[in-house]
Coordinates of C-alpha atoms and ligand atoms in Angstrom, one line a residue:
X1 CA -41.9 -17.8 6.3
X2 CA -40.6 -14.9 8.5
X3 CA -41.2 -16.4 11.4
X4 CA -39.6 -19.8 10.5
X5 CA -37.1 -18.1 9.5
X6 CA -36.8 -16.4 12.8
X7 CA -37.1 -19.9 14.7
X8 CA -34.2 -21.4 12.8
X9 CA -31.8 -18.7 13.1
X10 CA -32.2 -16.8 16.4
X11 CA -31.4 -19.6 18.2
X12 CA -28.3 -20.5 16.7
X13 CA -27.4 -17.0 16.0
X14 CA -27.9 -15.5 19.2
X15 CA -29.7 -12.0 19.4
X16 CA -26.2 -9.8 18.3
X17 CA -25.6 -12.0 15.3
X18 CA -28.9 -12.3 14.2
X19 CA -29.7 -8.5 14.4
X20 CA -26.6 -8.2 12.3
X21 CA -28.5 -10.8 9.7
X22 CA -31.8 -8.5 10.1
X23 CA -30.1 -5.2 9.6
X24 CA -29.2 -6.2 6.0
X25 CA -33.2 -6.7 5.3
X26 CA -33.1 -9.4 2.7
X27 CA -35.2 -12.3 2.4
X28 CA -33.6 -13.8 -0.4
X29 CA -30.3 -13.6 1.9
X30 CA -32.4 -14.6 5.3
X31 CA -33.8 -18.0 3.5
X32 CA -30.6 -18.7 2.3
X33 CA -28.6 -18.7 5.2
X34 CA -32.0 -20.5 7.5
X35 CA -31.9 -23.1 4.6
X36 CA -28.4 -23.9 5.2
X37 CA -28.3 -23.6 9.2
X38 CA -31.1 -26.0 9.2
X39 CA -29.5 -28.5 6.9
X40 CA -25.7 -28.1 8.2
X41 CA -27.0 -27.8 11.9
X42 CA -24.2 -26.3 13.3
X43 CA -23.8 -25.1 17.1
X44 CA -23.7 -21.6 16.7
X45 CA -23.8 -19.3 14.0
X46 CA -21.5 -16.0 13.7
X47 CA -22.1 -12.9 11.5
X48 CA -19.5 -11.0 10.1
X49 CA -20.3 -7.5 9.5
X50 CA -17.2 -4.9 8.3
X51 CA -15.7 -4.0 11.8
X52 CA -12.3 -4.9 12.8
X53 CA -13.6 -6.3 15.6
X54 CA -15.4 -9.3 13.7
X55 CA -12.2 -9.5 11.6
X56 CA -10.1 -10.3 15.1
X57 CA -12.9 -13.0 15.9
X58 CA -12.6 -14.8 13.0
X59 CA -8.2 -14.5 13.5
X60 CA -8.6 -15.9 16.9
X61 CA -11.1 -18.5 16.3
X62 CA -8.9 -19.9 13.5
X63 CA -6.1 -20.1 15.8
X64 CA -7.6 -21.4 18.8
X65 CA -9.6 -24.1 16.7
X66 CA -6.5 -26.0 15.6
X67 CA -6.6 -24.6 11.6
X68 CA -3.7 -21.8 11.8
X69 CA -0.9 -22.0 14.3
X70 CA 1.1 -19.0 15.3
X71 CA 4.3 -18.3 14.1
X72 CA 7.3 -16.6 15.4
X73 CA 6.7 -13.5 13.9
X74 CA 3.3 -10.8 14.9
X75 CA 0.5 -11.7 12.5
X76 CA 1.9 -14.8 10.8
X77 CA 0.1 -17.9 11.2
X78 CA 0.6 -21.4 9.2
X79 CA -2.2 -23.7 8.3
X80 CA -1.9 -27.0 6.9
X81 CA -4.0 -28.7 4.3
X82 CA -4.6 -32.5 4.2
X83 CA -2.0 -34.6 2.5
X84 CA -4.4 -35.4 -0.2
X85 CA -5.8 -31.8 -0.3
X86 CA -3.0 -30.1 -1.4
X87 CA -4.4 -28.2 -4.8
X88 CA -7.5 -27.6 -6.6
X89 CA -9.3 -31.0 -7.5
X90 CA -10.1 -30.7 -10.8
X91 CA -12.0 -34.4 -11.0
X92 CA -14.7 -33.2 -8.6
X93 CA -15.4 -29.8 -9.5
X94 CA -18.5 -29.9 -11.4
X95 CA -21.2 -27.8 -13.1
X96 CA -25.1 -29.1 -12.0
X97 CA -26.7 -28.8 -15.4
X98 CA -30.2 -29.7 -16.7
X99 CA -30.5 -32.5 -19.6
X100 CA -30.7 -30.1 -22.2
X101 CA -27.8 -28.0 -21.2
X102 CA -24.3 -28.4 -22.2
X103 CA -21.1 -26.6 -21.9
X104 CA -18.7 -29.0 -24.4
X105 CA -16.5 -32.2 -23.6
X106 CA -13.8 -30.4 -22.1
X107 CA -16.2 -28.4 -18.9
X108 CA -17.2 -30.8 -16.7
X109 CA -20.7 -31.2 -15.2
X110 CA -23.4 -33.6 -13.4
X111 CA -26.8 -33.7 -13.6
X112 CA -28.5 -30.6 -11.7
X113 CA -30.6 -32.6 -9.7
X114 CA -28.5 -35.6 -8.9
X115 CA -26.0 -33.2 -8.3
X116 CA -28.1 -31.0 -5.7
X117 CA -29.4 -34.5 -3.9
X118 CA -25.3 -35.4 -3.5
X119 CA -24.6 -32.1 -2.4
X120 CA -27.3 -31.7 0.0
X121 CA -26.8 -35.1 1.3
X122 CA -23.2 -34.6 2.3
X123 CA -24.0 -31.2 3.7
X124 CA -26.7 -32.7 6.3
X125 CA -25.5 -32.2 9.9
X126 CA -21.9 -31.4 8.5
X127 CA -21.3 -28.5 10.9
X128 CA -22.8 -30.3 14.2
X129 CA -20.5 -29.4 16.9
X130 CA -19.0 -26.4 14.7
X131 CA -19.7 -22.6 14.4
X132 CA -20.8 -21.6 10.9
X133 CA -19.5 -18.1 9.9
X134 CA -21.7 -16.1 7.0
X135 CA -19.4 -13.4 5.7
X136 CA -20.1 -10.7 3.2
X137 CA -17.8 -9.8 0.7
X138 CA -17.6 -7.5 -2.2
X139 CA -15.6 -8.9 -5.4
X140 CA -14.2 -5.8 -6.6
X141 CA -13.9 -2.0 -5.3
X142 CA -16.9 -1.2 -3.7
X143 CA -19.2 1.2 -4.8
X144 CA -18.0 -0.1 -8.6
X145 CA -20.5 -0.7 -11.5
X146 CA -17.7 -4.1 -12.0
X147 CA -18.3 -5.1 -8.7
X148 CA -20.2 -7.9 -7.5
X149 CA -21.3 -8.9 -4.2
X150 CA -21.4 -12.3 -2.4
X151 CA -22.0 -14.2 0.6
X152 CA -20.1 -17.0 2.2
X153 CA -20.9 -19.6 4.2
X154 CA -18.3 -21.7 5.7
X155 CA -17.2 -23.7 9.0
X156 CA -13.8 -22.8 8.7
X157 CA -12.8 -20.1 10.4
X158 CA -8.9 -20.4 7.9
X159 CA -11.1 -20.1 5.1
X160 CA -13.1 -17.0 6.7
X161 CA -9.9 -15.7 7.8
X162 CA -7.9 -15.9 4.4
X163 CA -11.1 -14.1 2.7
X164 CA -10.6 -11.2 5.0
X165 CA -7.0 -10.8 3.8
X166 CA -8.1 -11.8 0.0
X167 CA -11.4 -9.6 -0.8
X168 CA -12.7 -6.4 0.2
X169 CA -15.8 -6.3 3.2
X170 CA -19.3 -6.2 1.6
X171 CA -21.8 -6.2 4.8
X172 CA -22.2 -2.1 4.1
X173 CA -22.3 -3.0 0.3
X174 CA -24.9 -5.5 0.7
X175 CA -26.9 -2.9 2.8
X176 CA -26.1 -0.5 -0.5
X177 CA -27.0 -2.2 -3.3
X178 CA -30.2 -3.2 -1.3
X179 CA -32.8 -6.3 -1.5
X180 CA -32.8 -6.1 -5.6
X181 CA -29.2 -6.4 -5.6
X182 CA -28.3 -10.0 -7.0
X183 CA -25.4 -11.6 -5.5
X184 CA -23.0 -14.8 -5.5
X185 CA -23.6 -17.5 -2.3
X186 CA -21.1 -19.9 -1.5
X187 CA -21.7 -22.7 1.0
X188 CA -18.5 -25.0 2.5
X189 CA -18.0 -27.3 5.2
X190 CA -14.4 -29.0 5.6
X191 CA -16.0 -31.7 7.0
X192 CA -15.0 -33.8 9.9
X193 CA -11.7 -32.4 10.7
X194 CA -8.4 -35.3 12.3
X195 CA -5.6 -32.5 13.6
X196 CA -7.3 -29.5 12.4
X197 CA -7.4 -31.0 8.8
X198 CA -10.5 -32.7 6.4
X199 CA -10.5 -36.2 6.4
X200 CA -13.3 -37.5 4.4
X201 CA -11.2 -36.7 1.1
X202 CA -13.5 -39.3 -0.8
X203 CA -16.6 -37.2 0.1
X204 CA -15.0 -33.8 -1.7
X205 CA -16.9 -31.9 -4.1
X206 CA -17.2 -28.6 -5.7
X207 CA -20.4 -28.4 -7.5
X208 CA -21.4 -24.7 -8.9
X209 CA -24.9 -24.1 -9.6
X210 CA -25.1 -21.5 -12.7
X211 CA -28.9 -21.1 -12.1
X212 CA -29.1 -19.9 -8.7
X213 CA -25.6 -18.5 -8.5
X214 CA -24.6 -21.0 -5.6
X215 CA -21.6 -22.7 -5.2
X216 CA -21.0 -25.7 -3.0
X217 CA -17.7 -27.2 -1.8
X218 CA -17.1 -29.9 1.0
X219 CA -14.5 -31.9 2.8
X220 CA -12.0 -29.9 1.4
X221 CA -10.0 -26.6 2.8
X222 CA -6.8 -26.2 0.2
X223 CA -8.2 -22.3 -0.8
X224 CA -8.8 -23.1 -4.5
X225 CA -11.6 -25.3 -3.3
X226 CA -13.1 -23.6 -0.8
X227 CA -12.8 -20.1 -0.9
X228 CA -15.8 -18.8 -2.8
X229 CA -14.8 -15.6 -3.7
X230 CA -11.7 -16.8 -5.7
X231 CA -11.9 -19.7 -8.4
X232 CA -15.4 -20.5 -7.6
X233 CA -16.8 -16.9 -8.2
X234 CA -15.1 -17.1 -11.2
X235 CA -17.2 -19.7 -13.2
X236 CA -20.1 -18.1 -11.4
X237 CA -18.6 -14.7 -12.9
X238 CA -17.4 -15.8 -16.0
X239 CA -21.6 -16.5 -17.4
X240 CA -22.7 -13.5 -15.8
X241 CA -20.3 -11.3 -17.7
X242 CA -21.3 -13.2 -20.9
X243 CA -24.9 -12.4 -20.0
X244 CA -24.1 -8.9 -19.6
X245 CA -20.7 -8.0 -22.3
X246 CA -17.7 -8.0 -19.7
X247 CA -15.4 -10.1 -19.0
X248 CA -13.9 -12.5 -16.5
X249 CA -10.2 -13.0 -16.7
X250 CA -7.7 -15.1 -15.2
X251 CA -5.3 -12.2 -15.2
X252 CA -2.9 -10.0 -12.9
X253 CA -3.3 -6.0 -13.1
X254 CA -0.2 -4.1 -12.9
X255 CA 1.8 -0.6 -14.0
X256 CA 4.6 -1.0 -15.7
X257 CA 6.9 2.3 -15.2
X258 CA 8.4 3.7 -18.6
X259 CA 11.9 5.4 -19.5
X260 CA 13.1 7.3 -16.1
X261 CA 9.4 6.4 -14.3
X262 CA 8.0 9.1 -16.2
X263 CA 4.5 7.5 -17.2
X264 CA 2.7 4.0 -15.8
X265 CA 0.8 1.9 -17.9
X266 CA -1.1 -0.5 -17.1
X267 CA -1.1 -4.4 -18.4
X268 CA -3.3 -7.1 -16.9
X269 CA -1.8 -11.1 -17.9
X270 CA -3.0 -14.2 -18.2
X271 CA -0.7 -17.3 -17.2
X272 CA -2.1 -20.9 -16.8
X273 CA -1.1 -22.0 -12.8
X274 CA 2.8 -21.8 -11.8
X275 CA 3.8 -19.8 -14.7
X276 CA 5.3 -16.5 -13.3
X277 CA 1.8 -15.0 -13.3
X278 CA 2.3 -13.7 -10.0
X279 CA 5.9 -13.1 -10.0
X280 CA 5.4 -10.8 -13.0
X281 CA 2.9 -8.7 -11.4
X282 CA 5.4 -7.9 -8.4
X283 CA 8.1 -6.7 -10.2
X284 CA 10.3 -5.0 -8.1
X285 CA 9.9 -1.3 -9.0
X286 CA 6.4 -1.9 -10.9
X287 CA 3.2 -1.4 -9.4
X288 CA 0.7 -4.0 -8.5
X289 CA -2.9 -3.9 -8.4
X290 CA -3.5 -7.7 -8.6
X291 CA -2.3 -11.1 -9.4
X292 CA -5.0 -13.4 -10.1
X293 CA -8.7 -12.3 -10.9
X294 CA -9.8 -9.5 -13.2
X295 CA -13.2 -7.9 -14.4
X296 CA -12.5 -6.4 -17.5
X297 CA -15.3 -3.8 -18.8
X298 CA -15.2 -1.3 -21.7
X299 CA -15.7 2.4 -21.0
X300 CA -15.2 5.7 -22.9
X301 CA -14.0 3.5 -25.7
X302 CA -11.5 1.8 -23.5
X303 CA -11.0 -1.1 -21.9
X304 CA -10.7 -0.9 -18.2
X305 CA -10.2 -3.8 -15.6
X306 CA -10.0 -4.0 -11.7
X307 CA -9.0 -6.5 -9.6
X308 CA -11.6 -8.5 -8.0
X309 CA -9.4 -9.2 -4.9
X310 CA -7.3 -7.1 -2.2
X311 CA -4.8 -9.5 -1.7
X312 CA -2.8 -12.3 -3.0
X313 CA -3.0 -16.6 -2.5
X314 CA 0.2 -16.7 -4.1
X315 CA 2.7 -20.0 -4.5
X316 CA 5.7 -19.4 -1.9
X317 CA 8.1 -22.0 -3.7
X318 CA 11.5 -19.9 -4.6
X319 CA 10.4 -16.9 -3.6
X320 CA 13.5 -16.2 -2.0
X321 CA 15.5 -12.3 -1.2
X322 CA 17.6 -12.5 -4.2
X323 CA 14.6 -13.1 -6.9
X324 CA 11.3 -11.5 -5.0
X325 CA 12.5 -9.1 -2.6
X326 CA 9.1 -7.2 -3.2
X327 CA 7.3 -10.0 -1.5
X328 CA 10.0 -11.8 0.5
X329 CA 10.2 -8.6 2.3
X330 CA 6.7 -8.6 3.1
X331 CA 6.8 -12.6 4.6
X332 CA 9.6 -11.7 6.2
X333 CA 8.5 -8.8 8.3
X334 CA 5.5 -8.5 11.2
X335 CA 1.9 -8.3 9.5
X336 CA -1.1 -10.5 8.7
X337 CA 0.1 -13.8 6.5
X338 CA -1.0 -17.0 6.5
X339 CA 1.4 -19.5 4.9
X340 CA 0.0 -23.1 4.0
X341 CA 1.6 -26.3 3.6
X342 CA 5.2 -24.9 4.5
X343 CA 7.3 -26.3 7.0
X344 CA 7.5 -24.7 10.6
X345 CA 10.4 -25.7 12.9
X346 CA 10.7 -26.1 16.6
X347 CA 11.7 -22.0 16.9
X348 CA 7.9 -21.6 14.9
X349 CA 9.6 -20.1 11.5
X350 CA 8.5 -21.2 8.4
X351 CA 10.5 -23.1 5.4
X352 CA 9.9 -23.4 2.1
X353 CA 11.1 -24.9 -1.3
X354 CA 13.7 -22.5 -2.7
X355 CA 13.5 -19.9 0.4
X356 CA 17.8 -19.0 -0.5
X357 CA 18.1 -20.1 3.1
X358 CA 19.6 -23.5 4.8
X359 CA 17.5 -26.6 4.8
X360 CA 16.2 -27.5 8.2
X361 CA 16.1 -31.4 8.6
X362 CA 13.4 -31.5 10.8
X363 CA 9.9 -30.0 11.8
X364 CA 6.0 -30.0 11.3
X365 CA 4.7 -29.9 7.7
X366 CA 1.8 -31.3 5.6
X367 CA 2.2 -34.9 6.6
X368 CA 2.9 -34.7 10.0
X369 CA 6.0 -34.4 12.0
X370 CA 9.1 -34.4 8.6
X371 CA 12.4 -35.6 9.0
X372 CA 14.6 -35.1 6.1
X373 CA 14.3 -38.5 3.5
X374 CA 10.8 -39.3 4.8
X375 CA 8.8 -40.9 2.4
X376 CA 5.0 -41.5 2.5
X377 CA 3.0 -44.5 2.1
X378 CA 3.5 -44.7 -1.5
X379 CA 7.5 -44.6 -0.9
X380 CA 7.5 -41.4 -2.5
X381 CA 10.2 -38.8 -0.6
X382 CA 8.5 -35.8 1.3
X383 CA 9.8 -32.8 0.5
X384 CA 10.1 -30.3 3.2
X385 CA 7.2 -28.3 1.9
X386 CA 4.8 -28.8 -0.3
X387 CA 5.1 -27.3 -4.2
X388 CA 2.1 -25.4 -3.9
X389 CA 2.7 -24.1 -0.7
X390 CA 1.4 -20.9 -0.2
X391 CA 1.1 -17.7 1.5
X392 CA -1.6 -15.2 1.8
X393 CA -1.2 -11.9 2.3
X394 CA -2.6 -8.4 1.7
X395 CA -1.6 -6.3 -1.6
X396 CA -1.4 -3.2 0.8
X397 CA 1.3 -5.1 2.9
X398 CA 3.9 -4.7 -0.2
X399 CA 6.0 -2.0 -0.9
X400 CA 4.6 -1.5 -4.8
X401 CA 0.8 -1.7 -4.2
X402 CA -0.4 0.8 -7.1
X403 CA -2.8 3.9 -5.4
X404 CA -5.5 2.2 -7.8
X405 CA -5.7 -0.6 -6.2
X406 CA -9.6 0.4 -5.0
X407 CA -10.2 3.0 -7.7
X408 CA -14.0 2.1 -8.9
X409 CA -13.0 2.6 -12.6
X410 CA -10.2 0.4 -12.5
X411 CA -7.7 1.3 -15.0
X412 CA -7.2 1.6 -18.5
X413 CA -5.6 -1.4 -19.7
X414 CA -2.9 -0.9 -22.8
X415 CA -1.9 -4.2 -23.1
X416 CA -2.8 -7.7 -22.2
X417 CA 0.4 -10.6 -21.4
X418 CA -0.5 -14.2 -22.1
X419 CA 2.0 -16.9 -20.9
X420 CA 2.3 -20.6 -21.3
X421 CA 5.0 -22.9 -20.1
X422 CA 6.8 -24.3 -22.9
X423 CA 10.2 -25.6 -23.0
X424 CA 10.9 -25.5 -27.0
X425 CA 8.2 -23.6 -29.2
X426 CA 7.5 -20.0 -28.5
X427 CA 9.8 -17.4 -28.1
X428 CA 10.6 -15.3 -24.6
X429 CA 8.3 -12.0 -26.1
X430 CA 6.2 -11.0 -29.1
X431 CA 3.7 -8.9 -30.3
X432 CA 0.6 -9.9 -32.3
X433 CA -0.2 -8.2 -35.3
X434 CA -4.0 -7.5 -33.8
X435 CA -6.5 -7.7 -31.1
X436 CA -8.0 -10.8 -32.9
X437 CA -4.9 -11.9 -34.4
X438 CA -3.8 -12.2 -30.8
X439 CA -6.5 -14.0 -29.4
X440 CA -6.7 -16.4 -31.8
X441 CA -3.2 -17.2 -32.6
X442 CA -2.0 -16.8 -28.8
X443 CA -4.7 -16.7 -26.2
X444 CA -6.9 -19.2 -27.4
X445 CA -3.9 -21.3 -28.5
X446 CA -1.9 -21.7 -24.9
X447 CA -1.0 -24.8 -23.5
X448 CA 1.1 -25.1 -20.1
X449 CA 3.1 -28.1 -18.6
X450 CA 1.4 -29.1 -15.7
X451 CA 2.4 -28.2 -12.5
X452 CA 1.8 -28.9 -8.5
X453 CA -1.3 -26.6 -8.5
X454 CA -4.0 -29.2 -9.5
X455 CA -3.9 -32.7 -8.5
X456 CA -2.1 -35.0 -10.7
X457 CA 0.5 -36.1 -13.2
X458 CA 2.9 -33.1 -13.6
X459 CA 4.8 -32.1 -16.4
X460 CA 2.2 -33.0 -19.0
X461 CA 1.1 -30.1 -21.7
X462 CA -2.1 -29.6 -21.5
X463 CA -4.5 -26.9 -23.5
X464 CA -5.5 -24.3 -21.5
X465 CA -6.6 -21.0 -23.5
X466 CA -6.9 -17.8 -22.1
X467 CA -5.6 -19.7 -18.9
X468 CA -9.0 -19.9 -18.1
X469 CA -10.3 -23.3 -19.1
X470 CA -10.5 -25.0 -15.7
X471 CA -13.2 -21.8 -15.1
X472 CA -15.1 -21.8 -18.0
X473 CA -19.1 -21.4 -17.7
X474 CA -20.3 -21.4 -20.9
X475 CA -19.1 -22.9 -24.3
X476 CA -15.6 -22.4 -25.5
X477 CA -16.8 -21.0 -28.9
X478 CA -18.8 -18.0 -27.7
X479 CA -16.0 -17.3 -24.8
X480 CA -13.7 -16.5 -27.4
X481 CA -16.2 -14.5 -29.4
X482 CA -16.8 -12.6 -26.0
X483 CA -13.2 -12.1 -26.1
X484 CA -12.9 -11.0 -30.1
X485 CA -16.4 -8.4 -29.4
X486 CA -14.9 -6.6 -26.4
X487 CA -13.1 -4.4 -28.5
X488 CA -15.4 -4.3 -31.8
X489 CA -15.5 -0.9 -33.1
X490 CA -13.0 0.6 -31.0
X491 CA -9.5 2.8 -32.5
X492 CA -6.9 1.3 -30.6
X493 CA -7.6 -1.5 -28.5
X494 CA -5.3 -2.8 -26.5
X495 CA -1.7 -4.6 -27.8
X496 CA -1.4 -8.7 -27.0
X497 CA 1.9 -9.8 -26.3
X498 CA 2.9 -13.4 -25.4
X499 CA 5.2 -14.6 -23.2
X500 CA 7.7 -17.5 -22.3
X501 CA 9.6 -17.7 -19.4
X502 CA 10.5 -21.8 -20.0
X503 CA 12.3 -22.0 -23.2
X504 CA 15.0 -24.1 -23.1
X505 CA 18.1 -24.7 -25.6
X506 CA 19.6 -27.9 -27.0
X507 CA 21.4 -28.8 -23.9
X508 CA 18.0 -28.6 -22.1
X509 CA 18.7 -25.8 -19.9
X510 CA 16.6 -22.6 -19.4
X511 CA 17.7 -20.0 -22.0
X512 CA 16.6 -17.0 -20.1
X513 CA 17.1 -16.0 -16.1
X514 CA 14.1 -15.8 -13.9
X515 CA 14.6 -12.0 -13.7
X516 CA 14.4 -11.4 -18.1
X517 CA 10.9 -11.1 -17.9
X518 CA 11.1 -7.6 -16.4
X519 CA 13.0 -6.7 -19.7
X520 CA 10.1 -8.2 -21.6
X521 CA 7.5 -6.1 -19.6
X522 CA 9.6 -2.7 -20.2
X523 CA 9.6 -3.4 -23.7
X524 CA 6.1 -4.1 -24.2
X525 CA 5.8 -0.9 -22.3
X526 CA 7.8 0.9 -25.0
X527 CA 5.8 -0.7 -28.0
X528 CA 2.7 0.2 -26.3
X529 CA 3.8 4.1 -26.8
X530 CA 5.5 3.2 -30.4
X531 CA 8.9 3.9 -29.2
X532 CA 10.7 0.7 -30.3
X533 CA 10.3 -0.5 -33.6
X534 CA 10.0 -5.1 -34.3
X535 CA 10.7 -7.6 -36.5
X536 CA 7.8 -9.1 -38.3
X537 CA 7.7 -12.6 -37.9
X538 CA 5.3 -14.7 -39.7
X539 CA 4.0 -15.1 -35.7
X540 CA 4.2 -11.8 -34.8
X541 CA 6.4 -9.1 -33.7
X542 CA 9.2 -9.8 -32.2
X543 CA 11.6 -7.5 -30.5
X544 CA 15.0 -5.9 -32.0
X545 CA 18.3 -6.5 -30.5
X546 CA 19.5 -3.1 -30.1
X547 CA 16.1 -2.4 -28.4
X548 CA 16.9 -5.2 -25.6
X549 CA 20.4 -4.0 -25.0
X550 CA 20.0 -0.8 -23.4
X551 CA 16.7 -2.4 -21.3
X552 CA 18.7 -5.5 -20.1
X553 CA 21.6 -2.9 -19.0
X554 CA 19.4 -0.5 -17.3
X555 CA 17.0 -3.0 -15.7
X556 CA 19.7 -6.1 -14.7
X557 CA 22.7 -4.1 -15.2
X558 CA 23.8 -6.9 -17.9
X559 CA 25.5 -6.9 -21.4
X560 CA 23.0 -8.8 -23.2
X561 CA 24.8 -11.0 -25.9
X562 CA 24.0 -10.9 -29.4
X563 CA 24.1 -15.0 -29.5
X564 CA 21.9 -15.0 -26.4
X565 CA 19.1 -12.8 -28.5
X566 CA 19.9 -15.0 -31.4
X567 CA 19.3 -18.3 -29.5
X568 CA 16.3 -17.0 -27.6
X569 CA 14.5 -15.5 -30.6
X570 CA 15.0 -18.0 -33.2
X571 CA 12.0 -19.1 -34.8
X572 CA 11.9 -22.7 -34.6
X573 CA 9.2 -23.6 -37.3
X574 CA 8.4 -27.0 -36.7
X575 CA 7.4 -26.7 -33.0
X576 CA 5.0 -23.7 -34.0
X577 CA 3.5 -25.6 -37.2
X578 CA 3.0 -29.0 -34.6
X579 CA 1.7 -26.8 -31.9
X580 CA -1.2 -25.1 -34.6
X581 CA -2.1 -28.8 -35.6
X582 CA -2.6 -29.6 -32.2
X583 CA -4.3 -26.8 -31.2
X584 CA -6.6 -26.8 -34.8
X585 CA -7.7 -30.8 -33.9
X586 CA -8.6 -30.1 -30.1
X587 CA -11.0 -27.2 -31.7
X588 CA -12.4 -29.6 -34.8
X589 CA -12.5 -32.6 -32.1
X590 CA -13.4 -31.3 -29.0
X591 CA -15.2 -27.8 -29.0
X592 CA -18.7 -28.4 -30.8
X593 CA -19.0 -24.0 -31.2
X594 CA -15.5 -22.8 -32.4
X595 CA -15.3 -19.7 -34.3
X596 CA -14.9 -20.2 -37.7
X597 CA -12.0 -17.2 -37.9
X598 CA -10.1 -19.2 -35.5
X599 CA -9.5 -21.9 -37.8
X600 CA -9.0 -19.4 -41.0
X601 CA -6.3 -17.2 -38.5
X602 CA -4.7 -20.2 -37.5
X603 CA -4.4 -21.5 -41.5
X604 CA -3.3 -18.4 -42.0
X605 CA -0.6 -18.7 -40.0
X606 CA 0.8 -22.0 -40.6
X607 CA 0.8 -20.9 -44.1
X608 CA 3.4 -17.8 -43.5
X609 CA 5.5 -20.5 -41.0
X610 CA 5.6 -22.8 -44.5
X611 CA 6.6 -19.9 -46.9
X612 CA 9.2 -18.8 -44.2
X613 CA 10.4 -22.3 -43.9
X614 CA 10.9 -22.8 -47.6
X615 CA 13.0 -20.0 -48.0
X616 CA 15.2 -20.2 -44.7
X617 CA 14.9 -23.8 -43.3
X618 CA 13.7 -25.0 -40.1
X619 CA 15.4 -22.7 -37.3
X620 CA 15.3 -19.1 -38.7
X621 CA 17.2 -16.3 -36.7
X622 CA 15.8 -13.2 -36.1
X623 CA 18.2 -11.6 -37.7
X624 CA 17.5 -13.6 -40.9
X625 CA 13.5 -12.2 -40.9
X626 CA 15.0 -8.7 -40.0
X627 CA 16.9 -8.6 -43.5
X628 CA 14.0 -10.2 -45.2
X629 CA 11.5 -7.3 -44.1
Ligands
LIG1 C1 -4.5 -20.9 -9.4 O1 -3.8 -22.3 -9.3 O2 -4.4 -20.6 -10.4 C2 -4.3 -20.4 -8.3 C3 -4.1 -21.2 -7.0 O3 -4.6 -19.0 -8.3 S1 -6.2 -21.5 -6.8 O4 -6.2 -21.0 -5.8 O5 -5.9 -22.8 -6.2 O6 -6.8 -21.1 -8.2
LIG2 MN1 -5.2 -18.4 -10.4

């Protein structure tokens, strides 16, 4: 066996790369790499250690291969995904399951044997003439009990480069964890490239093998489908967490300063794509640890969290100097940034929708040569950049990176924020009565209007519990139960909040400014420390007007009017009840293992809402609720 592995690997790797692999002394790893070298048949194999030299090699290959192009500012590059490869492909992302395994109707799967055969058939010879990269990463801080080692095989230098920005290097970690360490494995091929982009879209697949902890991804470049460590690893980690008693969540991790900047309180937050999650995590003046994926563990009676990543793959649309100075500054300064699916003008500058500068009339974008008014084959206007265009950057490049980013013990979570995109139902911010109430009535009922971050129609309201439905690899009911259990017996569990940045008034206009989210997190920070009181509504605790006024003044320099508050925080009973009924229907009909307590808690909440409606009508002012207490 050993000789056979050597015979396969040595000619493709060459001596130096072969030795890098052998130094890890890990048979399971070597067999895995050899299997896919033999199947994918690359021209050569590059093995990436944690050295700067290896990182630089991949950066230079990304440009030489045409997957990235240099931009005017030093360290900046642009990458384009194919015209039909601009978001996560939910339809072709499936779990490989045996006939007796079932995750429920909302989680797609394919027969394991058939799926493996299909993936392997697609991968056969797919890397002919290309270089294969074998790279090692650590999900979470190195040397930490939170963390998981992973190896990525890819033929895309863009994917390997993105991973270098987004994840902590893990070659030494592999050595440290030794041969017995369990690790995630990812096999990706962008397939045949035309003008630097994957062209066999019809053979795009993302297949997840939970048993072996391997994910296959083919004929796609979009990072959400390809960067194994991101959403692909999340699916494996949710399963592993469930077996080991911790949580993998679609959450940012941030520190919020208390009054006079005297303390820093950590929050995590889970929102579906394009609902303001990244923007919240990097609010100016606060501290960011991560914007997308967190591992949470119970330690010494506290919930602690780490960021799985060390970089951000953020939506660039509407990032402007005025609205997001922290990230805008980093995106316009020298340093390593990959811009994807933006517009590149002749002077090699990136442009995106809502960047706050004058719009160019021509350039190159994901549709090729672009000019204002361009239409695609279906007759739809091609905007100057894709709505899901992104930037990839290290968190350390941000001025407000928190010092605990790489703390192996993580940070203590005092509050958890859930959000969604809804125009007519939830108030801008409220706090749940307790942990179970928050998990069951808020986290487990998140809905969001669809956006450009996944393929398909935009603007449809979809159920997305904990903003994690797309990534669940265990039955929904079990996942909810895991969330309930993590704080069992804990004296003071984290507080749970819900936000809605997208509420509209009768005239259809947004009721809040884009920066109001900063006020809400400051209010939460005070609530966690018991410094402000709240109004008890049938659905949770609402902020008091007099507590928000000074925060609006201090944070935004704004005089917050009484009638603005009243409109924003009016309890909309018909919409609230309708939402709960919609969600109950889902749990009744689609989820086979709904915890009983979920339906009971929703029913109790509906009863409270109905009683309130009998007293005060359909729409109840927060001032009326306050007097009622
Ligand atoms: C999201 O859509 O939630 C993202 C980007 O964070 S993706 O990598 O596409 O998942
Ligand atoms: Mn995400």
